Structures are given as C-alpha cells and as structure tokens.
C-alpha cells in the first residue's frame, strides 16, 4: 500500500484488530509467517528502530498532567507553538483549545481530567500528528467522536502535506468510504 493511504481493519470485538496493531509494533512476534513493512520482515529490525516509524493512538487515551503544549512537546520537544497549533487543527482540537482562557498553555489535569473523552482523543491524535511518523496507527482512537468530526479528522490526516499511511481499527462502517483499502477479520482470517 503506498504512503498516504488510509487503511481500515474492521471486525467484531475480539476478532483480532488490536492484535494486528500489536504485531506491527512488535509488542509480540508471530509464531508463524511474517509481518512486513516496506517489504522488510519486521523481526529483522530492532524494536526501537521499527517503533520510530510508527505513532499509535489508542481508544483509551493517555494525557499527562501539565499544559496542552507540554503534552504535545512530549513527542517533539523543539516544537514551536505554531507547529502545535497546526497539529491541533489537523486533529480538530484547535476549535476547543482556542476557546480556553490559556489556549495551548491550559492545564490538563491528571489522566486527561477537564476534557471530554472525545476532546482527549483529539488531543492525543494531535500529539501523534506532531510526532510526524510515516505510519499512524489509530486503534479505535476516534470512537468517542461524532461521525462528522471523525470524517473531518481522517480527511485532515490524509490531506496533510506529509504523506503518511494511516491504519484505523474500527467498528464503524462510516469510516470505510474514505479508505483506500479495507481489511475485514472474519473467522480468524484477514480478507480484503
């Protein structure tokens, strides 16, 4: 699949969508066969070099105590305020961050306190966009967003100036029309 593709992995709960993401990240290795990225079997790469190619956002987001800007700079310490705002806009988070009294210097309470689940997901996606890895993994990471916002976030990701492959695991059929390729997990098999 070429860079700049949006790929969906769909299937019921427990089918193995997250397992595929975990295999890509080498949280564990396959017992048989192989997992390839850019035609290279990932077990030939160190875990740290492989993980530099990925940014991952989970359904259950994690945000650090501190300001929004500090959270963003956790993945890119040298990021300018302007770069942070561009990432927030890409994740449709700027629309609520801009309205906060302190903007990007507003404080995030422990475990994302002070923000809704959907806002926290958008902040986590913005942080992933700021990191600027070539492959973005969204593991049910837009589940708390309404359909229109989810579509806008995915459109922004795919229209970003830096082409990246985005792999989305989802239960929602609304995402599928925007995808370059859809893989369905059925009966323990992944089919196109």
Coordinates of C-alpha atoms in Angstrom, one line a residue:
X1 CA 0.0 0.0 0.0
X2 CA 1.5 3.4 -1.0
X3 CA 2.3 6.1 1.5
X4 CA -0.7 8.4 2.0
X5 CA -3.2 5.5 2.2
X6 CA -5.9 5.2 4.7
X7 CA -6.4 1.6 5.6
X8 CA -9.2 0.2 7.8
X9 CA -9.2 -3.0 9.7
X10 CA -12.7 -4.0 10.7
X11 CA -14.3 -6.8 12.6
X12 CA -16.3 -7.5 15.7
X13 CA -15.0 -7.1 19.2
X14 CA -12.4 -9.8 19.9
X15 CA -11.7 -10.6 16.3
X16 CA -8.1 -9.6 16.4
X17 CA -7.9 -6.0 15.2
X18 CA -5.8 -4.8 18.1
X19 CA -3.7 -8.0 17.8
X20 CA -2.7 -6.9 14.3
X21 CA -1.7 -3.5 15.7
X22 CA 0.3 -5.1 18.4
X23 CA 2.1 -7.4 15.9
X24 CA 3.0 -4.3 13.8
X25 CA 4.5 -2.7 16.8
X26 CA 6.3 -5.9 17.8
X27 CA 4.8 -5.9 21.3
X28 CA 5.0 -9.6 20.5
X29 CA 6.1 -11.6 17.5
X30 CA 4.2 -14.0 15.3
X31 CA 4.6 -17.8 15.8
X32 CA 4.5 -18.5 12.1
X33 CA 4.6 -16.5 8.9
X34 CA 5.8 -12.9 8.9
X35 CA 4.9 -9.3 9.3
X36 CA 6.3 -6.9 6.7
X37 CA 6.6 -3.1 6.5
X38 CA 8.1 -1.7 3.2
X39 CA 8.8 -5.3 2.1
X40 CA 11.0 -5.9 5.1
X41 CA 10.2 -8.5 7.7
X42 CA 9.9 -6.5 10.9
X43 CA 11.8 -9.1 13.0
X44 CA 14.9 -8.1 11.1
X45 CA 14.6 -4.6 12.6
X46 CA 15.3 -3.6 16.2
X47 CA 12.1 -2.8 18.1
X48 CA 13.3 0.8 18.7
X49 CA 14.1 1.4 15.0
X50 CA 10.8 -0.1 14.0
X51 CA 8.8 2.0 16.5
X52 CA 10.3 5.2 15.2
X53 CA 8.3 4.6 12.0
X54 CA 5.0 4.4 14.0
X55 CA 2.9 6.7 16.1
X56 CA 0.0 5.0 17.8
X57 CA -3.2 6.4 19.4
X58 CA -5.4 4.1 21.5
X59 CA -9.1 4.3 22.3
X60 CA -8.2 4.9 25.9
X61 CA -6.0 7.9 25.5
X62 CA -3.4 9.0 28.0
X63 CA -2.5 12.6 28.6
X64 CA 0.0 13.8 31.1
X65 CA -0.6 16.3 33.9
X66 CA 0.7 19.7 32.7
X67 CA -0.3 22.0 29.9
X68 CA -1.5 21.1 26.4
X69 CA 1.7 22.4 25.0
X70 CA 3.8 20.3 27.4
X71 CA 1.8 17.2 26.3
X72 CA 2.5 18.0 22.7
X73 CA 6.2 18.6 23.2
X74 CA 6.5 15.3 24.9
X75 CA 6.9 13.8 21.5
X76 CA 8.7 16.7 19.9
X77 CA 10.5 18.9 22.5
X78 CA 11.6 21.5 19.9
X79 CA 8.1 22.1 18.5
X80 CA 7.1 25.7 18.1
X81 CA 3.7 27.0 19.2
X82 CA 2.8 27.3 15.5
X83 CA 3.6 23.6 14.9
X84 CA 1.5 22.6 17.9
X85 CA -1.5 24.7 16.6
X86 CA -1.2 23.1 13.1
X87 CA -1.3 19.6 14.7
X88 CA -4.3 20.6 16.9
X89 CA -6.1 21.9 13.8
X90 CA -5.4 18.6 12.0
X91 CA -7.0 16.7 14.8
X92 CA -9.9 19.1 15.0
X93 CA -8.8 20.0 18.6
X94 CA -8.0 23.7 17.9
X95 CA -11.7 24.5 17.8
X96 CA -12.0 23.9 21.6
X97 CA -8.4 24.7 22.6
X98 CA -8.6 28.1 21.0
X99 CA -11.5 28.9 23.3
X100 CA -9.7 28.0 26.5
X101 CA -8.5 31.1 28.5
X102 CA -4.9 30.0 28.3
X103 CA -5.1 28.3 24.9
X104 CA -2.2 25.8 24.4
X105 CA -1.0 26.7 27.9
X106 CA -4.2 25.5 29.5
X107 CA -3.6 22.8 32.2
X108 CA -4.6 19.2 31.6
X109 CA -5.5 17.5 34.9
X110 CA -4.3 14.0 35.7
X111 CA -5.4 11.4 33.3
X112 CA -6.9 14.0 31.0
X113 CA -9.3 15.5 33.6
X114 CA -11.1 18.6 32.4
X115 CA -11.7 17.3 28.9
X116 CA -14.4 15.0 27.4
X117 CA -13.4 11.7 26.0
X118 CA -13.7 13.0 22.5
X119 CA -11.6 16.0 23.3
X120 CA -8.9 13.8 24.9
X121 CA -8.9 11.6 21.8
X122 CA -8.4 14.6 19.6
X123 CA -5.6 15.9 21.8
X124 CA -3.9 12.5 21.6
X125 CA -4.3 12.5 17.8
X126 CA -2.8 16.0 17.6
X127 CA 0.2 14.8 19.6
X128 CA 0.6 11.9 17.2
X129 CA 0.4 14.2 14.2
X130 CA 3.1 16.4 15.7
X131 CA 5.4 13.5 16.0
X132 CA 5.2 13.1 12.3
X133 CA 6.0 9.4 11.9
X134 CA 5.4 7.8 8.5
X135 CA 2.8 5.4 9.8
X136 CA -0.1 6.4 12.1
X137 CA -2.0 3.7 13.9
X138 CA -5.4 4.7 15.3
X139 CA -6.7 1.8 17.4
X140 CA -10.4 2.7 17.9
X141 CA -8.9 6.2 18.5
X142 CA -11.9 8.1 17.1
X143 CA -14.6 6.1 18.9
X144 CA -15.7 9.0 21.0
X145 CA -16.0 11.4 18.1
X146 CA -19.3 12.0 16.2
X147 CA -19.3 10.8 12.6
X148 CA -18.8 14.3 11.1
X149 CA -15.8 15.1 13.3
X150 CA -14.3 11.6 12.7
X151 CA -14.5 12.1 9.0
X152 CA -13.0 15.6 9.2
X153 CA -10.1 14.3 11.3
X154 CA -9.4 11.5 8.9
X155 CA -9.6 13.8 5.9
X156 CA -7.2 16.2 7.5
X157 CA -4.8 13.4 8.2
X158 CA -4.9 12.2 4.7
X159 CA -4.6 15.7 3.2
X160 CA -1.7 16.7 5.4
X161 CA 1.4 17.9 3.5
X162 CA 3.4 15.0 4.7
X163 CA 2.1 11.7 3.2
X164 CA 1.7 9.1 5.8
X165 CA 0.0 5.7 5.9
X166 CA -2.9 5.7 8.4
X167 CA -4.2 2.4 9.7
X168 CA -7.5 2.6 11.6
X169 CA -9.2 -0.2 13.5
X170 CA -12.9 0.5 13.8
X171 CA -16.4 -0.9 14.4
X172 CA -17.9 2.0 12.5
X173 CA -18.9 1.4 8.8
X174 CA -19.0 5.2 8.3
X175 CA -15.2 5.4 8.0
X176 CA -15.0 2.8 5.2
X177 CA -16.0 5.1 2.4
X178 CA -12.9 7.3 3.0
X179 CA -10.5 4.3 3.0
X180 CA -8.0 3.3 0.3
X181 CA -8.3 -0.3 1.4
X182 CA -10.4 -2.2 3.9
X183 CA -9.4 -5.4 5.6
X184 CA -12.1 -7.4 7.4
X185 CA -11.4 -10.0 10.0
X186 CA -13.7 -13.0 9.7
X187 CA -13.4 -16.4 11.1
X188 CA -9.8 -15.7 12.3
X189 CA -8.8 -14.7 8.7
X190 CA -8.0 -11.2 7.3
X191 CA -9.6 -10.6 4.0
X192 CA -9.6 -7.6 1.6

